[in-house]
Coordinates of C-alpha atoms in Angstrom, one line a residue:
M1 CA 92.7 84.3 98.0
A2 CA 90.4 81.7 96.4
A3 CA 89.1 80.4 99.6
S4 CA 87.7 84.4 100.5
A5 CA 86.7 85.2 97.0
A6 CA 84.6 82.2 97.7
L7 CA 83.4 83.2 101.2
T8 CA 82.6 86.1 99.7
K9 CA 80.5 85.2 96.8
D10 CA 78.6 83.0 99.3
L11 CA 78.4 86.1 101.6
I12 CA 77.1 88.0 98.7
K13 CA 74.3 85.2 97.5
G14 CA 73.2 84.9 101.2
S15 CA 72.7 88.7 101.9
L16 CA 71.0 89.2 98.8
G17 CA 68.8 86.1 99.0
L18 CA 69.6 84.9 95.6
S19 CA 71.2 81.6 95.3
N20 CA 70.8 82.2 91.1
L21 CA 72.9 85.5 91.1
N22 CA 75.6 85.3 88.8
V23 CA 78.0 86.7 91.1
N24 CA 81.1 85.5 89.7
D25 CA 80.7 87.5 86.6
T26 CA 79.0 91.2 88.1
L27 CA 80.4 91.4 91.5
L28 CA 83.3 89.4 92.2
P29 CA 85.7 91.2 90.4
F30 CA 84.1 94.3 92.2
M31 CA 84.1 92.6 95.3
R32 CA 87.9 91.3 94.7
M33 CA 89.2 95.3 94.7
L34 CA 87.2 96.4 96.9
S35 CA 88.8 93.9 99.5
S36 CA 92.6 94.5 98.5
T37 CA 91.6 98.2 98.7
M38 CA 90.5 97.3 102.0
L39 CA 93.7 95.4 103.3
A40 CA 95.7 97.9 102.2
E41 CA 94.1 100.4 104.0
I42 CA 93.7 98.5 107.0
K43 CA 97.5 97.5 106.6
S44 CA 98.6 101.0 106.5
L45 CA 96.5 102.5 109.9
P46 CA 98.6 102.4 112.8
V47 CA 98.2 99.7 115.5
P48 CA 96.9 100.7 118.3
G49 CA 98.3 99.6 121.9

């Protein structure tokens, strides 16, 4: 989980173009909640094939 959180943080910084943004305090908890929610929804989807 730590690796994906770090990757998400880098992606946010890259997409916003703000390398000095303190993503850890502001967006990371929200992104972690969002990603875990998305993972739960993806796992509950029927697998095609």
